[in-house]
Short mmCIF file of C-alpha atoms in Angstrom, two decimals:
data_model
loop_
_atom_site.label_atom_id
_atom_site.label_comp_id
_atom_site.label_asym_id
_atom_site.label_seq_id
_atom_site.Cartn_x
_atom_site.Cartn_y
_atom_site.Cartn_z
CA UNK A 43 -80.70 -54.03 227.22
CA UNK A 44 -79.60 -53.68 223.69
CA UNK A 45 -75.72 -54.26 224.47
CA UNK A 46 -73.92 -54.11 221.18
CA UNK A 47 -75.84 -53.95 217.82
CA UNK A 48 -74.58 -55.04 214.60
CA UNK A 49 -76.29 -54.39 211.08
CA UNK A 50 -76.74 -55.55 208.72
CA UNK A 51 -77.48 -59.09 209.94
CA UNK A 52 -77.19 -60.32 206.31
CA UNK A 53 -75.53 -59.41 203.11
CA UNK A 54 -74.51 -60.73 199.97
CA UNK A 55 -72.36 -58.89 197.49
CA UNK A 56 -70.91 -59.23 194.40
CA UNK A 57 -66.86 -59.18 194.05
CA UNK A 58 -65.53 -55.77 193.79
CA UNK A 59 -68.41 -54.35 195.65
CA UNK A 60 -67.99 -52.39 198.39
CA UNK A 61 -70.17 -52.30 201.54
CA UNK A 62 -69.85 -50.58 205.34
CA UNK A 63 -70.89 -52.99 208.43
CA UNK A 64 -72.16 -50.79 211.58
CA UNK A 65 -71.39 -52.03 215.23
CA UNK A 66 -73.38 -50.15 217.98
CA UNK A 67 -72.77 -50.59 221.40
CA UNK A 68 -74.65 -48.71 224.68
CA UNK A 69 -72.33 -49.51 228.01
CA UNK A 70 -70.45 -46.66 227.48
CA UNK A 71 -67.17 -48.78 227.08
CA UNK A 72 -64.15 -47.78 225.38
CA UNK A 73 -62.93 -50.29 223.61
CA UNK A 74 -64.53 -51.99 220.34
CA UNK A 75 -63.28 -54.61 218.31
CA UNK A 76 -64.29 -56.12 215.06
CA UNK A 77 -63.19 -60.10 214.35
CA UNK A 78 -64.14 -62.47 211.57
CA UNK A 79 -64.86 -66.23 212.61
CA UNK A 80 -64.74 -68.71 209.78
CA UNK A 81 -64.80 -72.31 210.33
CA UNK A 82 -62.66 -74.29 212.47
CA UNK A 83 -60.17 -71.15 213.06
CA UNK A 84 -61.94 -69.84 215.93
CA UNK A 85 -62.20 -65.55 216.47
CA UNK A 86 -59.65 -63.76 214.53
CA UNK A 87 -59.03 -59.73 215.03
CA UNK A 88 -59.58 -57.72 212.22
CA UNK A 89 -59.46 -53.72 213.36
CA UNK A 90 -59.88 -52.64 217.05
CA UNK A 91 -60.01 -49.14 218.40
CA UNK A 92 -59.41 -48.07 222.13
CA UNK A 93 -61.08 -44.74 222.35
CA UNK A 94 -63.35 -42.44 220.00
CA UNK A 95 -61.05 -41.21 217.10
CA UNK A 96 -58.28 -44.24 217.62
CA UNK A 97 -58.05 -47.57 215.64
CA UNK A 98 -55.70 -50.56 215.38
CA UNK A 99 -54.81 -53.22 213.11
CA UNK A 100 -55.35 -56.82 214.21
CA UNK A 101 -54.43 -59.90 213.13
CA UNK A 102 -56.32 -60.11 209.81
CA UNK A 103 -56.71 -56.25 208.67
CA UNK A 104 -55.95 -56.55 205.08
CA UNK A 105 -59.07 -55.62 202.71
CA UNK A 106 -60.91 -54.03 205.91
CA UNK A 107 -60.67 -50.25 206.77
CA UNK A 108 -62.39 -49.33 210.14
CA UNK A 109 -63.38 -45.33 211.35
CA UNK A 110 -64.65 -44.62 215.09
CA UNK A 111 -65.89 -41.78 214.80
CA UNK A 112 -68.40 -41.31 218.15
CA UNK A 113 -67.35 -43.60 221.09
CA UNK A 114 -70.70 -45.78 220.66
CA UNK A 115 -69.68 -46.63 217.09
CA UNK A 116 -67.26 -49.03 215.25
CA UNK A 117 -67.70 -48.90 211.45
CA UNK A 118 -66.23 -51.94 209.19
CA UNK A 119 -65.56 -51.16 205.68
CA UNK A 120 -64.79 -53.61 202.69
CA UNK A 121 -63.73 -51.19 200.03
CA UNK A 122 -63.32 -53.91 197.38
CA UNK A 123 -64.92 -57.13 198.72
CA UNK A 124 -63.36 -60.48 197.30
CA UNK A 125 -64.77 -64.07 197.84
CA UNK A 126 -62.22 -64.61 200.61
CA UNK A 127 -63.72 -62.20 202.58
CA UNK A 128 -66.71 -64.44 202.77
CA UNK A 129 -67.42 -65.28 206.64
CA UNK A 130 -68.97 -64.25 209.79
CA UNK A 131 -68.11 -60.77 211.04
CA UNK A 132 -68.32 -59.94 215.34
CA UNK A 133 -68.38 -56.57 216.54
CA UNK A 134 -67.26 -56.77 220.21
CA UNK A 135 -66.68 -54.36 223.28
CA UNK A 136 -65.16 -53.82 226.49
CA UNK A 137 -64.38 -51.53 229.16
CA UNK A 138 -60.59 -50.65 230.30
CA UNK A 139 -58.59 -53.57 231.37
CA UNK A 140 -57.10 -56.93 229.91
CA UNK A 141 -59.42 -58.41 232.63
CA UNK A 142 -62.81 -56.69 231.72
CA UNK A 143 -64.53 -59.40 228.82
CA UNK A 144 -65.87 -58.37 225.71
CA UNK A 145 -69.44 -57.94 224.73
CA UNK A 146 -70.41 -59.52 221.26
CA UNK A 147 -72.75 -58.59 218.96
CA UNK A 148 -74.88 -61.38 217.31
CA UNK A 149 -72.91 -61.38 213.93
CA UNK A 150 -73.16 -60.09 210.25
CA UNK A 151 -73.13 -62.54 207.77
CA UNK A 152 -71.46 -61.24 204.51
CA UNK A 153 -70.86 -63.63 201.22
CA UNK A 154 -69.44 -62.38 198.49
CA UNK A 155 -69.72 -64.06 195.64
CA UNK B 211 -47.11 -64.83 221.86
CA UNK B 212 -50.18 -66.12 223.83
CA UNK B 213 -51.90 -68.93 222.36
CA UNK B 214 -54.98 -71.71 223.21
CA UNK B 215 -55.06 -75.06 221.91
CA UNK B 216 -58.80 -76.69 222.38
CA UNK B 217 -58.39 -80.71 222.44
CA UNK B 218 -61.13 -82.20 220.77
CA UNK B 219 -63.68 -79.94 217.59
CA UNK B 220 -66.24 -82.22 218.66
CA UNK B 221 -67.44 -83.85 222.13
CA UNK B 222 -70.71 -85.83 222.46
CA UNK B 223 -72.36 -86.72 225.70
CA UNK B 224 -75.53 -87.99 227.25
CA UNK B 225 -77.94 -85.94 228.29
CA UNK B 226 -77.16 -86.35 232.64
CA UNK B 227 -73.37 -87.05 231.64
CA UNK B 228 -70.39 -84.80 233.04
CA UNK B 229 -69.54 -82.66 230.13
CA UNK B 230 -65.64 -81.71 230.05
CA UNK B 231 -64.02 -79.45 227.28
CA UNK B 232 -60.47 -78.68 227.58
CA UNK B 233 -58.30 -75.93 227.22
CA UNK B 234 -54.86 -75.63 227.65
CA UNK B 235 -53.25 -72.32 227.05
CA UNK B 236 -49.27 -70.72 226.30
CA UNK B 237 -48.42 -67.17 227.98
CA UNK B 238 -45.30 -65.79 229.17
CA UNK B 239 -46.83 -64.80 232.22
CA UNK B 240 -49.90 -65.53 234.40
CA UNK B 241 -53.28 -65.09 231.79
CA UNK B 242 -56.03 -64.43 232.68
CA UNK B 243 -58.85 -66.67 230.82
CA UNK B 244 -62.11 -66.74 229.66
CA UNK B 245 -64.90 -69.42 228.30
CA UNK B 246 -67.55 -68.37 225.52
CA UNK B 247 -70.39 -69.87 224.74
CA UNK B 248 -71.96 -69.56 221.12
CA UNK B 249 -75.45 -70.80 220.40
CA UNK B 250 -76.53 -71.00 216.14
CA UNK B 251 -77.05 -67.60 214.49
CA UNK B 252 -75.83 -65.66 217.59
CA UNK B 253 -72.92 -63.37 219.21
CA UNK B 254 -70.58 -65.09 221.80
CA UNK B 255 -71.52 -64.87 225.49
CA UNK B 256 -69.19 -65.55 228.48
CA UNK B 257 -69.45 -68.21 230.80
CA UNK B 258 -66.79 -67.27 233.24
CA UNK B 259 -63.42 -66.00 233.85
CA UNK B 260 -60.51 -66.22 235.55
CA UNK B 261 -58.47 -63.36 236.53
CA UNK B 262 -56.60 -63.23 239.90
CA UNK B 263 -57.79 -65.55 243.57
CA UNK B 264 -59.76 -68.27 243.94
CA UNK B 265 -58.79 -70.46 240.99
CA UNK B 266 -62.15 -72.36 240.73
CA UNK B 267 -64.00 -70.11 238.83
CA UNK B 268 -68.21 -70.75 238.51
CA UNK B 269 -70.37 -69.61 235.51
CA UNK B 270 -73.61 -69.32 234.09
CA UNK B 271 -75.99 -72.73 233.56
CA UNK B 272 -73.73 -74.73 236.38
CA UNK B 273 -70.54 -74.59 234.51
CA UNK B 274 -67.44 -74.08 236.03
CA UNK B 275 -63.76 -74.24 235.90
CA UNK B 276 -60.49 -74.33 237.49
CA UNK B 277 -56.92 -72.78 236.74
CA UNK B 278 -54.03 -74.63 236.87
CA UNK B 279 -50.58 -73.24 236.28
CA UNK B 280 -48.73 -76.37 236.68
CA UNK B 281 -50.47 -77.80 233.89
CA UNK B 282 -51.40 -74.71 231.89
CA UNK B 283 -54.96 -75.79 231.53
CA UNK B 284 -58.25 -74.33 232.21
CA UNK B 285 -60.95 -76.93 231.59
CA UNK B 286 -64.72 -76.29 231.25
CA UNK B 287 -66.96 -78.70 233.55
CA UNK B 288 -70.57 -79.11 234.31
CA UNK B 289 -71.39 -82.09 236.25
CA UNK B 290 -74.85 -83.10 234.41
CA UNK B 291 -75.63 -81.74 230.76
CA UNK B 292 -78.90 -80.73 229.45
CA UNK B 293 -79.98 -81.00 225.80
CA UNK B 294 -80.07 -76.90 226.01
CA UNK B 295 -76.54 -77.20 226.49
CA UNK B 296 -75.60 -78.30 223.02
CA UNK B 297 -73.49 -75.52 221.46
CA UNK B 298 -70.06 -74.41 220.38
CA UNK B 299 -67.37 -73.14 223.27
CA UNK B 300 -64.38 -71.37 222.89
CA UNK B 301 -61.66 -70.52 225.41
CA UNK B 302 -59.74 -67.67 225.28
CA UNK B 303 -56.75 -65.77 226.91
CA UNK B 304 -56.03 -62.70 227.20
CA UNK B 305 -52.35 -61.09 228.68
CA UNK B 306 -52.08 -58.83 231.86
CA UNK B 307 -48.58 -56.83 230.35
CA UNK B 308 -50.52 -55.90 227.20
CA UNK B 309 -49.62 -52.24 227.24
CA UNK B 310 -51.17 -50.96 224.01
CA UNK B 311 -54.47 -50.55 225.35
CA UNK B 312 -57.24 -52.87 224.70
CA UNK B 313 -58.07 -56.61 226.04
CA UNK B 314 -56.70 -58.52 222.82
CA UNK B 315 -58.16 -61.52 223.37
CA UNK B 316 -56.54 -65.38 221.58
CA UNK B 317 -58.95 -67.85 220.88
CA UNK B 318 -59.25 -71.17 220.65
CA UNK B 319 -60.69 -72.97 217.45
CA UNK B 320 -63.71 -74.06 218.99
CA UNK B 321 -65.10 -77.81 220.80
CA UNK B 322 -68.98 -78.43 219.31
CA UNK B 323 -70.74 -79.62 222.38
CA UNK B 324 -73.36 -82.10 221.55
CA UNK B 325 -75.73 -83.48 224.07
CA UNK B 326 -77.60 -87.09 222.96
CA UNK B 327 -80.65 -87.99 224.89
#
């Protein structure tokens, strides 16, 4: 039972930098979501998509760009990373619903210094 | 605007204690609400969830918790805690009438369970 896979598990870049985080997910479910969690503010949404070929902005999208390309895969990208973009990033999914809960993955965690 | 409001970043209890986190949540209608669980260096996992009926909801590891609209709370309860326990817990909500597609789920900021012997 892999659920939903996120790589890399670590990073650490340099400002400027720019770097693509992977979210993989096998329970068939449609929608994917990628949130950052930094300390004391909880789960915040960054980019979510509801189908193969769809995204959405969240509550946090500026700096991130996000593709879903095949329905199994969410793709994070930091074009230009900055310090402030410095926390722990979630790749989560779920099937149809506002009553179906969301699979996480176990976390990427990105500094950039 | 849905919204969750955790009282208390940091409970301690005894090992054997009753461990209580609340959660107290603002919707425009009827939510339907979740509790996550995150151990250190991993993903969140769900404990339970309440969506429609019986509003006593049971979980994973003996927790449990109940709805109450009245008081717009859904507290997390497990009658005796074990050391294994110790971890961070978020509540969440998440609206029926979102229409956009997707479950957009509102989190709280988080209550650090720790568990003394």
């Amino acid at each position: 039972n892999a659920g939903v896979t996120q790589t890399p598990k670590f990073r650490v870049l340099k400002t400027g930098q720019s770097m693509t985080l992977l979210c993989a997910q096998d329970m068939n479910h449609e929608y994917m979501y990628w949130y950052r969690q930094d300390p004391g503010m909880g789960l915040r949404l960054i980019h979510y998509s509801v189908g193969e070929g769809t995204t959405a902005k969240g509550e946090v999208p500026d700096g991130y760009n996000v593709s879903r390309l095949k329905k199994q895969n969410f793709l994070l990208g930091l074009e230009s990373a900055a310090p402030s973009q410095t926390s722990v990033y979630f790749c989560a999914s779920s099937g149809t619903g506002s009553n179906q809960p969301q699979h996480f993955g176990d976390g990427t965690r990105l500094s950039i210094l | 605007a849905q919204s969750v409001t955790q009282l208390g970043s940091h409970v301690s209890v005894s090992e054997g204690a009753l461990v209580l986190l609340r959660c107290n949540y603002s919707s425009s209608v009827p939510p339907y609400l979740f509790w996550y669980v995150q151990y250190p260096n991993q993903g969140l996992q769900l404990l339970l969830k309440y969506t429609t009926g019986a509003t006593l909801v049971k979980g994973i590891n003996g927790f449990e918790a109940e709805f109450k609209k009245s008081e717009t709370s859904f507290h997390l309860t497990k009658p005796s805690a074990h050391m294994s326990d110790a971890a961070e817990y978020f509540c969440a909500v998440s609206s029926p009438l979102f229409t956009g597609g997707g479950n957009k789920l509102t989190f709280g900021t988080g209550t650090q369970l720790k568990v003394e012997l």
